[in-house]
Tab-separated table of C-alpha atoms in Angstrom:
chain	number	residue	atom	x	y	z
A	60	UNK	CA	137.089	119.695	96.937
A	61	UNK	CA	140.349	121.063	98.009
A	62	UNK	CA	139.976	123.884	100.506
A	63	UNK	CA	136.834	123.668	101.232
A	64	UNK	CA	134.853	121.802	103.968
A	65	UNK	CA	132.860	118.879	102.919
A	66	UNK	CA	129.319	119.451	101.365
A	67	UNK	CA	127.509	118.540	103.819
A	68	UNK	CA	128.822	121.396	106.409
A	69	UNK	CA	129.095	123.780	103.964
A	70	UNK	CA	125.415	123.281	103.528
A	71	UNK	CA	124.263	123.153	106.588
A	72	UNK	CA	121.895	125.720	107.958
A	73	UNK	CA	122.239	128.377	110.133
A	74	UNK	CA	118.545	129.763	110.675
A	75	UNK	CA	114.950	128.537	110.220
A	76	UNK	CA	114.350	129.837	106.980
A	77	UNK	CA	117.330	127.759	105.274
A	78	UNK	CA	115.907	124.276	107.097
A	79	UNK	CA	114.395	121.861	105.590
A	80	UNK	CA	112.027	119.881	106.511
A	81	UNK	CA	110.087	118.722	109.816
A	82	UNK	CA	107.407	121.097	108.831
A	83	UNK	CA	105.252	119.986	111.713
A	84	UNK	CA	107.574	120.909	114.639
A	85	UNK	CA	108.865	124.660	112.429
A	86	UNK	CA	106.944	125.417	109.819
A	87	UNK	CA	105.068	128.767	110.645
A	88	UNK	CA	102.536	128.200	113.621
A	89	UNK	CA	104.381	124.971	114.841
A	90	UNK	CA	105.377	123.992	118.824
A	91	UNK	CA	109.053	124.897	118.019
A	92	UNK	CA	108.594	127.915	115.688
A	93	UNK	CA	106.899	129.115	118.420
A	94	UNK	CA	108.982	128.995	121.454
A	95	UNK	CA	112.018	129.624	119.574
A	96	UNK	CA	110.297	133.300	118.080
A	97	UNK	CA	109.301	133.780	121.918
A	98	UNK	CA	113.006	132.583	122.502
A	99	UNK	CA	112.339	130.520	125.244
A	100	UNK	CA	113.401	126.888	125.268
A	101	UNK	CA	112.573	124.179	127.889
A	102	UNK	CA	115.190	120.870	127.799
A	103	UNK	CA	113.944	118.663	124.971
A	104	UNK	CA	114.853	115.317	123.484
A	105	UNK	CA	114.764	115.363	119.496
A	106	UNK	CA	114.034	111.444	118.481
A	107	UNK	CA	114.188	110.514	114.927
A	108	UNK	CA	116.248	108.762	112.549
A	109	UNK	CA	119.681	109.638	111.349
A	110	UNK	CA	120.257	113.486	108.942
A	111	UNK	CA	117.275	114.653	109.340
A	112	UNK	CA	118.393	117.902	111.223
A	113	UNK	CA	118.466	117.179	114.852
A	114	UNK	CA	121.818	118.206	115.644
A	115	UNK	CA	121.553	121.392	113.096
A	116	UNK	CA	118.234	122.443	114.932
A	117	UNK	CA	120.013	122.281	118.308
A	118	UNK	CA	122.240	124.542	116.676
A	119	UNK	CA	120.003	126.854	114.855
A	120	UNK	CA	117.840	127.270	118.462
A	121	UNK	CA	120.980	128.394	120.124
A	122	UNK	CA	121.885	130.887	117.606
A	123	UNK	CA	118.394	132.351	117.045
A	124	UNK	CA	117.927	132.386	121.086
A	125	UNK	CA	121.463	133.830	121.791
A	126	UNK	CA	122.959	131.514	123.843
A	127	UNK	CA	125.515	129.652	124.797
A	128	UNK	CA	126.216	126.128	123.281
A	129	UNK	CA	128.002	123.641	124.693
A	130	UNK	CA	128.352	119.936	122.555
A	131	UNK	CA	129.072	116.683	123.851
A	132	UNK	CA	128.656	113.144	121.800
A	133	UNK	CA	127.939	110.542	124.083
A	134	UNK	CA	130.452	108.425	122.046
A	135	UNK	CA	133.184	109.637	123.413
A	136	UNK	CA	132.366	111.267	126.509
A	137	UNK	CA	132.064	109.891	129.888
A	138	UNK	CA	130.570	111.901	133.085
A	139	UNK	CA	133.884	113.578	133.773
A	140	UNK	CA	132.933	115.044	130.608
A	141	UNK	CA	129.760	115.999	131.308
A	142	UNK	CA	130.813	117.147	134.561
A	143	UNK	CA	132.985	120.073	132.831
A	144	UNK	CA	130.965	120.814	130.317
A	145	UNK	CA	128.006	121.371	133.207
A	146	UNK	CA	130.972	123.610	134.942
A	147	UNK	CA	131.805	125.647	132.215
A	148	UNK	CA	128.517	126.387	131.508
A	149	UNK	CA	127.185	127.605	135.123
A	150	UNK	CA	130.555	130.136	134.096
A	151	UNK	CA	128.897	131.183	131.178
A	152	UNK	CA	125.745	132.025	132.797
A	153	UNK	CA	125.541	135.521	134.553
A	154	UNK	CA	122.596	137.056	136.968
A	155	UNK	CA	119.370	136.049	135.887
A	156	UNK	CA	120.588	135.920	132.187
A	157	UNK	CA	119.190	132.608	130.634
A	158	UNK	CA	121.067	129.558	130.770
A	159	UNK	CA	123.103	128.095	127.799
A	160	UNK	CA	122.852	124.694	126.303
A	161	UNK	CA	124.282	122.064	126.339
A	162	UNK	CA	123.310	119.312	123.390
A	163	UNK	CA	124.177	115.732	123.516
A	164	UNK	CA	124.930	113.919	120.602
A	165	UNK	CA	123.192	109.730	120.642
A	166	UNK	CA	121.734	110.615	124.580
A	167	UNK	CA	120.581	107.136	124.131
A	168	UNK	CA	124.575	106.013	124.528
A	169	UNK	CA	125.222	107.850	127.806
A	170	UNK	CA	124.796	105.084	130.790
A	171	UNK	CA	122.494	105.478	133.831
A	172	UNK	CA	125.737	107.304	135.430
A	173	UNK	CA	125.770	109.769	132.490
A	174	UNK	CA	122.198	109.993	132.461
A	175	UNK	CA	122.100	110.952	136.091
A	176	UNK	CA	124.986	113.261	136.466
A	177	UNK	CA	123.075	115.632	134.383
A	178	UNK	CA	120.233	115.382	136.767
A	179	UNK	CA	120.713	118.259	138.608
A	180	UNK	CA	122.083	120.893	136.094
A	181	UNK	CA	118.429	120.233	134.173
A	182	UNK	CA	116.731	120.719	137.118
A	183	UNK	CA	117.976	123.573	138.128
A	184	UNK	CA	118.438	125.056	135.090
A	185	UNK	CA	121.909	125.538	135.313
A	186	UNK	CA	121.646	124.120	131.576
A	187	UNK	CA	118.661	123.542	129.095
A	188	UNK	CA	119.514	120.200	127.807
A	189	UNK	CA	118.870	119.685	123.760
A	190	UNK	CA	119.234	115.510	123.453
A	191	UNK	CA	119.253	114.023	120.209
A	192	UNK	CA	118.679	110.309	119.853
A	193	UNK	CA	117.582	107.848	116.750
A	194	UNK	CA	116.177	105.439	119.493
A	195	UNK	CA	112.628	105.414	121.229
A	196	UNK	CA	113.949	107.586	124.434
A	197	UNK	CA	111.197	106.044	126.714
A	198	UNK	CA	113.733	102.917	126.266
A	199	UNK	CA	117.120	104.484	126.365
A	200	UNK	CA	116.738	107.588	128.492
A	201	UNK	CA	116.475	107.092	132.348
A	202	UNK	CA	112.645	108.447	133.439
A	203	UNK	CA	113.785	110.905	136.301
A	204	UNK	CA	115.608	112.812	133.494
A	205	UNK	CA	112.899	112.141	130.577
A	206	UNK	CA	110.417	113.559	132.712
A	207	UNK	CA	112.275	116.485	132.899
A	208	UNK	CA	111.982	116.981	128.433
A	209	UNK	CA	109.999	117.283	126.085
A	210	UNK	CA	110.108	115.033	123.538
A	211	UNK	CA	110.211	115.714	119.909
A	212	UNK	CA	109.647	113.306	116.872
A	213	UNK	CA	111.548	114.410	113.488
A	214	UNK	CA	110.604	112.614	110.297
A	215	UNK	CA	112.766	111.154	107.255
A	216	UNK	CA	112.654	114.037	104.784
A	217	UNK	CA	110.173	113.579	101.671
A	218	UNK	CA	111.073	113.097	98.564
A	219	UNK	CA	109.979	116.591	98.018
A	220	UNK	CA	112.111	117.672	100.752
A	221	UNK	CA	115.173	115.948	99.339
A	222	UNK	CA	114.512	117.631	95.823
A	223	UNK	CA	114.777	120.979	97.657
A	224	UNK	CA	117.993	120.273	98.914
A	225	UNK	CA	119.241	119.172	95.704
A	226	UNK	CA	117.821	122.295	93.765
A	227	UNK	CA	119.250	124.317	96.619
A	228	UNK	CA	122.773	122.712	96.420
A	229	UNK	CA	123.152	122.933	92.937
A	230	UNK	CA	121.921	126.622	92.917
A	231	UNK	CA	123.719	128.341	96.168
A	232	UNK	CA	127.000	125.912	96.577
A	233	UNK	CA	130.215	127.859	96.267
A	234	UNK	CA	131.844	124.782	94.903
A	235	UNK	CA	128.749	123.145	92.293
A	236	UNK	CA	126.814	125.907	91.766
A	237	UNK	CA	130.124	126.480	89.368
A	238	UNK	CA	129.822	123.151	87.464
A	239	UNK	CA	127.406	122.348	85.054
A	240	UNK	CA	125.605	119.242	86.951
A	241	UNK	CA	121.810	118.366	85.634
A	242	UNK	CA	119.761	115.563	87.327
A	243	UNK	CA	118.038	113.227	84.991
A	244	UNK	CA	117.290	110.350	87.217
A	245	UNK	CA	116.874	110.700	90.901
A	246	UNK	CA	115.917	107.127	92.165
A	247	UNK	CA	118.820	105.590	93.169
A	248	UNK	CA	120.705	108.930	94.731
A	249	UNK	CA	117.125	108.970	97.066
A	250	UNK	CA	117.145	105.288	97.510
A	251	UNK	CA	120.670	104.986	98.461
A	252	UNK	CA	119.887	108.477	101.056
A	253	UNK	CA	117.445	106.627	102.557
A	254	UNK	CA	115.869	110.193	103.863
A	255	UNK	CA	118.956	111.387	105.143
A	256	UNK	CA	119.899	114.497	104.310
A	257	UNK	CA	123.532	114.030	105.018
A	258	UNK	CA	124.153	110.458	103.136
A	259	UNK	CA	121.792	112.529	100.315
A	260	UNK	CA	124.896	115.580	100.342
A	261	UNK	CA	127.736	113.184	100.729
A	262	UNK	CA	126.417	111.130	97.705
A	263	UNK	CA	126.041	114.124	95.541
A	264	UNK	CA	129.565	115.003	96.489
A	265	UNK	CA	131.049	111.702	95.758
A	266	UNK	CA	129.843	111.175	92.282
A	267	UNK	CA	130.955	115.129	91.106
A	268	UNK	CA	133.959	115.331	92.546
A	269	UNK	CA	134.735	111.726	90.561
A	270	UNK	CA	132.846	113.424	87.311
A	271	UNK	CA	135.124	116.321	87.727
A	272	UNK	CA	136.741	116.579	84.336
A	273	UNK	CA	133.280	116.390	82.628
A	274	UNK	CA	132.397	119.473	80.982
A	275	UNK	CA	128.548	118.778	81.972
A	276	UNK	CA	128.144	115.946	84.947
A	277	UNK	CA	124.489	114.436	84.555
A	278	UNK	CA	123.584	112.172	87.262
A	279	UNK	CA	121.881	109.346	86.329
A	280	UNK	CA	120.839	106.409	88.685
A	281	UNK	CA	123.586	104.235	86.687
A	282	UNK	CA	126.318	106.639	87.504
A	283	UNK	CA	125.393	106.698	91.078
A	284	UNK	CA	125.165	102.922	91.801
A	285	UNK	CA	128.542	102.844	89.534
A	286	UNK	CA	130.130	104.950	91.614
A	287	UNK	CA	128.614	103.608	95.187
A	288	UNK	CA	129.738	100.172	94.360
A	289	UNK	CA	127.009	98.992	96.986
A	290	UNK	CA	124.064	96.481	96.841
A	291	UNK	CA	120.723	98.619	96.964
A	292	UNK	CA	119.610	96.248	99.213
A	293	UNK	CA	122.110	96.332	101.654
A	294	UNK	CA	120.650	96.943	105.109
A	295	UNK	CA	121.662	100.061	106.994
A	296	UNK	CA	120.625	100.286	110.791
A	297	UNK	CA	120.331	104.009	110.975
A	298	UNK	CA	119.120	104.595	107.794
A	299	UNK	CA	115.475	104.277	106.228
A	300	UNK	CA	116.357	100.301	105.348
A	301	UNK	CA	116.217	100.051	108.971
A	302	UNK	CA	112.702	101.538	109.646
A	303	UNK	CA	111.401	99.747	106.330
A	304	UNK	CA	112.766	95.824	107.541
A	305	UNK	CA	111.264	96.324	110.802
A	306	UNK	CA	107.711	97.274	109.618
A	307	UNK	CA	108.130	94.267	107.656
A	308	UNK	CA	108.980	91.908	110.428
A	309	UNK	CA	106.360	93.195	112.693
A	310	UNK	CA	103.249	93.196	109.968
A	311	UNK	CA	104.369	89.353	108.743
A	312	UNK	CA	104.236	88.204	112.553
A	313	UNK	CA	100.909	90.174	112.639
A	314	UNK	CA	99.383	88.396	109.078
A	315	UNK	CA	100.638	84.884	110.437
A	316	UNK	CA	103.829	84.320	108.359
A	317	UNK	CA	106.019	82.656	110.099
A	318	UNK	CA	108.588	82.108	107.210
A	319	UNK	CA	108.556	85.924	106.466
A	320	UNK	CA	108.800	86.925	109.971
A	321	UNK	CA	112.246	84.802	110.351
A	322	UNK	CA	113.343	86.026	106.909
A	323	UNK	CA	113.481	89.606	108.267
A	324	UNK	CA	114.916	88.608	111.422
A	325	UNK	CA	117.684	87.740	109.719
A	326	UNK	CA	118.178	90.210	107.281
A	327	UNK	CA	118.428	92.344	110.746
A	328	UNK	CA	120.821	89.969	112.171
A	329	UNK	CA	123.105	90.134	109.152
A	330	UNK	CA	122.789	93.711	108.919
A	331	UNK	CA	124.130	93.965	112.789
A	332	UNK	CA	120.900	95.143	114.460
A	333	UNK	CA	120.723	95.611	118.401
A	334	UNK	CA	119.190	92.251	119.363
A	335	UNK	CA	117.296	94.620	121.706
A	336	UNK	CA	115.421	96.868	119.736
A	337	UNK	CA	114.282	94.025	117.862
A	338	UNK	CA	113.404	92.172	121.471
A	339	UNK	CA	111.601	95.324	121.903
A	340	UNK	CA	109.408	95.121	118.872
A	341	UNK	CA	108.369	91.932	119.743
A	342	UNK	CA	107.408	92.911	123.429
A	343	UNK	CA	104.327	95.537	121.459
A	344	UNK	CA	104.129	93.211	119.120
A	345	UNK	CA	102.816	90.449	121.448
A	346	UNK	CA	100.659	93.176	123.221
A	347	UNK	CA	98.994	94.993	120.113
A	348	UNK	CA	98.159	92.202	117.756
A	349	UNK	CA	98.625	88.598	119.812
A	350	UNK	CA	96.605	90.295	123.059
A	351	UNK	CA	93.929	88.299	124.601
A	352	UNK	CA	93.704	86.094	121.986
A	353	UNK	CA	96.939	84.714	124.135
A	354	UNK	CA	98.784	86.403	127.133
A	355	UNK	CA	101.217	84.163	127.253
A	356	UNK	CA	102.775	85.611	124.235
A	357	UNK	CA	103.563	88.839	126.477
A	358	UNK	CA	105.176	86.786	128.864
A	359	UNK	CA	107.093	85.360	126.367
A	360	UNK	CA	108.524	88.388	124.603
A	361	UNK	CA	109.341	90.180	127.947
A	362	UNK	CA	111.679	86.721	128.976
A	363	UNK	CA	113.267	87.085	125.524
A	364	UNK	CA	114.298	90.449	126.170
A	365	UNK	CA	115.630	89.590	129.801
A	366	UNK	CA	117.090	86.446	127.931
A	367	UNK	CA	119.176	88.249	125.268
A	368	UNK	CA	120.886	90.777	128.233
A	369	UNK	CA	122.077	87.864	129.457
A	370	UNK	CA	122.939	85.762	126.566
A	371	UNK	CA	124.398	88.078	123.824
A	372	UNK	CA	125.203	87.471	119.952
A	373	UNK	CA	125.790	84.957	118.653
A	374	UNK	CA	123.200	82.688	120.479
A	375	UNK	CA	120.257	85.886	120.819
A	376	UNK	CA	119.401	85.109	117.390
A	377	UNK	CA	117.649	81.932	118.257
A	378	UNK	CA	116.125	83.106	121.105
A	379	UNK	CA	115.237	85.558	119.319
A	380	UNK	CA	114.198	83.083	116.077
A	381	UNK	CA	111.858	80.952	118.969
A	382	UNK	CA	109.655	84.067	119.871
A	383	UNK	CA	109.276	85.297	116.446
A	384	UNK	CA	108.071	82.053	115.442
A	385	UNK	CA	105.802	81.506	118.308
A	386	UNK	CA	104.033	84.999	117.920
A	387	UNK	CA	103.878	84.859	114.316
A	388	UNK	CA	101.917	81.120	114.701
A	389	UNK	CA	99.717	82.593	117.592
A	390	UNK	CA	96.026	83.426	117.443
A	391	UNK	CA	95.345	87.462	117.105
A	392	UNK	CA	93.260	90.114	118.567
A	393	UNK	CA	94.300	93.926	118.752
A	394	UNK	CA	90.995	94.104	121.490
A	395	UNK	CA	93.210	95.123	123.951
A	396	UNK	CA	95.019	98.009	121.674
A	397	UNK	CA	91.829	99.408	120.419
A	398	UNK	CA	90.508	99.242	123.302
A	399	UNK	CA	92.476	102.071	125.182
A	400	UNK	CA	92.389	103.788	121.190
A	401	UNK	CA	88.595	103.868	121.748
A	402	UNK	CA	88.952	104.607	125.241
A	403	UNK	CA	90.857	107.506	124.997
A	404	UNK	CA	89.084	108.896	122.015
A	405	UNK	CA	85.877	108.417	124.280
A	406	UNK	CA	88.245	110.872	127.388
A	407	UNK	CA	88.807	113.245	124.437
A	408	UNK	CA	84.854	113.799	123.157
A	409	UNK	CA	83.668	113.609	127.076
A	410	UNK	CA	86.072	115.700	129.133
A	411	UNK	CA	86.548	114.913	132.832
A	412	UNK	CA	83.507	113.411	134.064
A	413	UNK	CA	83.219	112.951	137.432
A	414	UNK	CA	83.645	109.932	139.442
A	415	UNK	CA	80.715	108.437	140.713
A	416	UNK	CA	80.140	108.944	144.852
A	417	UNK	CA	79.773	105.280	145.457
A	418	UNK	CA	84.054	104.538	143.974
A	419	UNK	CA	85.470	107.812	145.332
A	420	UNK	CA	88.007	107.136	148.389
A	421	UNK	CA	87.655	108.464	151.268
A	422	UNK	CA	90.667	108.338	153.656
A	423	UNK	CA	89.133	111.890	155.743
A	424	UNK	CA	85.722	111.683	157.796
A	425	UNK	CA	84.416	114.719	155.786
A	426	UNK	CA	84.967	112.688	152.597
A	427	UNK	CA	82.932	110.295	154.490
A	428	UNK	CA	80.081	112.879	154.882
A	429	UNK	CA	79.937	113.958	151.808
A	430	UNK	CA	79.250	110.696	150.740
A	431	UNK	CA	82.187	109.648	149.267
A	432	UNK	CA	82.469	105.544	149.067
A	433	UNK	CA	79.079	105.339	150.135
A	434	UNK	CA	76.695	102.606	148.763
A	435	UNK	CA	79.521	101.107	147.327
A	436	UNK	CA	79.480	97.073	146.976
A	437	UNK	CA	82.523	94.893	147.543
A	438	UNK	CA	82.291	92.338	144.571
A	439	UNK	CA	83.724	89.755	147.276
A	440	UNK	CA	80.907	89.798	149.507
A	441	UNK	CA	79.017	88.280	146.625
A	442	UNK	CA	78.686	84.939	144.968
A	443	UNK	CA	81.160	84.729	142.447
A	444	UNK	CA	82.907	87.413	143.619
A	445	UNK	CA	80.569	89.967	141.454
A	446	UNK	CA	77.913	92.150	142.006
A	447	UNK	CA	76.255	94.431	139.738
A	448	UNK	CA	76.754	98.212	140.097
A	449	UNK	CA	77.526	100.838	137.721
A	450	UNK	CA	81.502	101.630	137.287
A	451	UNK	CA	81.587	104.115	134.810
A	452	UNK	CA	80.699	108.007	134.874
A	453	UNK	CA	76.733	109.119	134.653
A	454	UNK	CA	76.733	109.920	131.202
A	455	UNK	CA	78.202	107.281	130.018
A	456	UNK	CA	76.387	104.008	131.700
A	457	UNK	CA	76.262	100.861	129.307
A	458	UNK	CA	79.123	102.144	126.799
A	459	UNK	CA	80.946	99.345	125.622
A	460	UNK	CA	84.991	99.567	125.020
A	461	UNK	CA	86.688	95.955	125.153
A	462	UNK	CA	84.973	93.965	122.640
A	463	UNK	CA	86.150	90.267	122.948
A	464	UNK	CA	87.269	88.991	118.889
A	465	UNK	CA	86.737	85.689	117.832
A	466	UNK	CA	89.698	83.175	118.971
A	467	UNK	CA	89.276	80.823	121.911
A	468	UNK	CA	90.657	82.582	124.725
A	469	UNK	CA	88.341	85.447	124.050
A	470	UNK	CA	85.727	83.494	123.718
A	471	UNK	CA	86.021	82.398	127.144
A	472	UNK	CA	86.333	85.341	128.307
A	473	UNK	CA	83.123	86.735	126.776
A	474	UNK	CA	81.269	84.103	127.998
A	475	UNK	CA	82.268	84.695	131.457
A	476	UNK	CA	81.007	88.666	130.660
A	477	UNK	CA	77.873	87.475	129.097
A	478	UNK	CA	77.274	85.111	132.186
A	479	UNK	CA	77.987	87.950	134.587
A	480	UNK	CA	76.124	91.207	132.972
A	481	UNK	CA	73.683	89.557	130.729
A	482	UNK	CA	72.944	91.797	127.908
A	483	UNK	CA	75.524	94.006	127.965
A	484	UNK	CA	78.329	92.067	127.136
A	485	UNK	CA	76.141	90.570	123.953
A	486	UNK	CA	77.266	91.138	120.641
């Protein structure tokens, strides 16, 4: 509408109580509510998919904490960028006042170089750093400076979340909340939004502004995929389509499909997917349902990954199209996954137990005299390398974690367990 910014900024928020969504991080009681009521921030990395609010709640924490905000896209900066940014905020900063921040648009995009030249300014706190990425940051961020964040997961908004907004919009609006527009079908304006609050505003805008001479503009899904001109199906790599093809990759390569598993490789091909996030998949995938069942598999996924760095699109696709194939035809077992699940519900119920005498180190000669390492038995001083002795804390002697599945390789390998501590290791 002439005059006025587009929808989606005039609607944006400006404080907690207009947000919506992501409940769990600042709804009343939550980790951010919290801090940001205290008004005191630590540098955090907010992970999630695209419009769902990250770079409006960098924004919002800023305001609400009084400081200054600095804004860089790694798109189309590059470290003299950061550089200045960094500079002009240590000017901003005075005494012991608290320092400003500085958010980063797609941190995932900034090279190592990037990554690193903001190293010190987090560190010493020159800047609190407010990332916001809609890749897995353990991937795409460089550890020395992920250590130094917290990470923060935001969800694709609910259905109920999206109503809100559209209830809102139509309500407080300066420019709709003067037209007469009534929603009587809603599936294909949330479908085509995907969860994204933005793509949910701009969509609403489109099809108004192009109703504008009706008296009384109902939305209906016809009207919106008339207007859109788009195939439904059309895959989007930042939207929910993205999150929704890849869940349907990884569970047919995990229920044996072979055929499926390729079909969804290529719908992310087509779509223009990074070969390496779906390289990535396939790396857990091969680890949390393959497993034991067949460690090769691992080995497999991690060349492909190496592989497709080197190679590059087109050709990735068929490296790409040989590992899917061979982990969808593999054996299964998710032993391994559950495991450490087990394991570290088991950590969670027990506490920290202490380590037995007999496996402590003990590098200092009063560790020595207090026992530590003593009576302990060095598995290669015995026949087959193995010699019973307890590993595990007191209280928990005998408990069983790993429990071998039924495929060949793990059959093996519980017969070797059974043939070295008897009892336990039967089923």
């Amino acid at each position: 509408m002439s005059g006025y910014p587009p929808l989606a900024e005039r609607m944006r928020p400006t404080n907690l109580e207009q947000y919506i969504g992501q409940k769990h991080l600042v709804g009343n009681g939550a980790v951010l509510r919290k801090m940001i009521d205290r008004k005191v921030i630590s540098s955090i990395i907010l992970w999630g998919p695209p419009g769902v609010g990250k770079t409006t709640l960098a924004k919002i924490i800023a305001k609400q904490l009084e400081r200054p905000f600095f804004i860089l896209s790694a798109i189309n900066s590059g470290v003299k960028d950061v550089r200045e940014a960094i500079e002009k905020a240590r000017k901003a900063r005075f005494f012991s006042s608290p320092s400003p921040i500085l958010f980063i648009d797609e941190i995932h995009r900034f090279s190592k170089s990037q990554q690193d030249s903001l190293l010190g300014a987090v560190e010493e706190g020159v800047v609190t750093l407010i990332g916001a990425t809609t890749e897995n940051p353990s991937f795409e961020v460089i550890s020395p400076l992920l250590s130094r964040c917290q990470v923060y997961v935001l969800k694709s908004l609910e259905k109920e979340d999206l109503l809100d907004l559209v209830n809102k919009v139509l309500s407080t609006d300066i420019v709709l909340k003067e037209k007469n527009v009534v929603v009587k079908e809603d599936t294909a304006l949330f479908r085509y939004s995907g969860g994204d609050a933005r793509k949910l505003l701009n969509i609403l805008e489109l099809v108004t502004n192009a109703e504008i001479t009706q008296d009384t503009i109902e939305i209906t899904d016809e009207l919106v995929t008339t207007h859109l001109q788009q195939n439904p199906a059309q895959y989007d790599k930042n939207g929910e389509l993205h999150y929704d093809i890849i869940s349907a990759f990884i569970k047919s390569i995990r229920g044996s499909d072979p055929d499926a598993a390729v079909y969804w490789l290529a719908r992310m091909v087509e779509g223009g997917e990074d070969p390496k996030f779906i390289a990535r998949r396939l790396i857990i995938s091969a680890s949390e349902d393959i497993g034991l069942a067949n460690p090769n598999a691992l080995l497999l996924a991690s060349n492909c990954f190496e592989a497709i760095k080197m190679v590059g699109w087109p050709e990735s696709r068929i490296i790409l199209s040989q590992v899917t194939i061979y982990l969808a035809t593999s054996p299964k077992s998710n032993s391994a996954y559950q495991a450490i699940k087990d394991a570290q519900t088991l950590v969670k119920q027990t506490g920290n137990l202490p380590v037995p005498l007999h496996l402590r180190n003990a590098p200092t000669k009063l560790m020595k005299e207090m026992n530590y390492g003593k009576e302990y038995l060095y598995a290669h001083s015995y026949p087959n390398n193995f010699v019973e002795q307890d590993y595990m804390p007191d209280e928990l002697q005998n408990q069983r974690i790993y429990h071998p599945q039924n495929n060949q390789q793990e059959a093996k390998v519980n017969e070797r367990m059974e043939f070295l501590w008897k009892d336990r290791f039967k089923e």
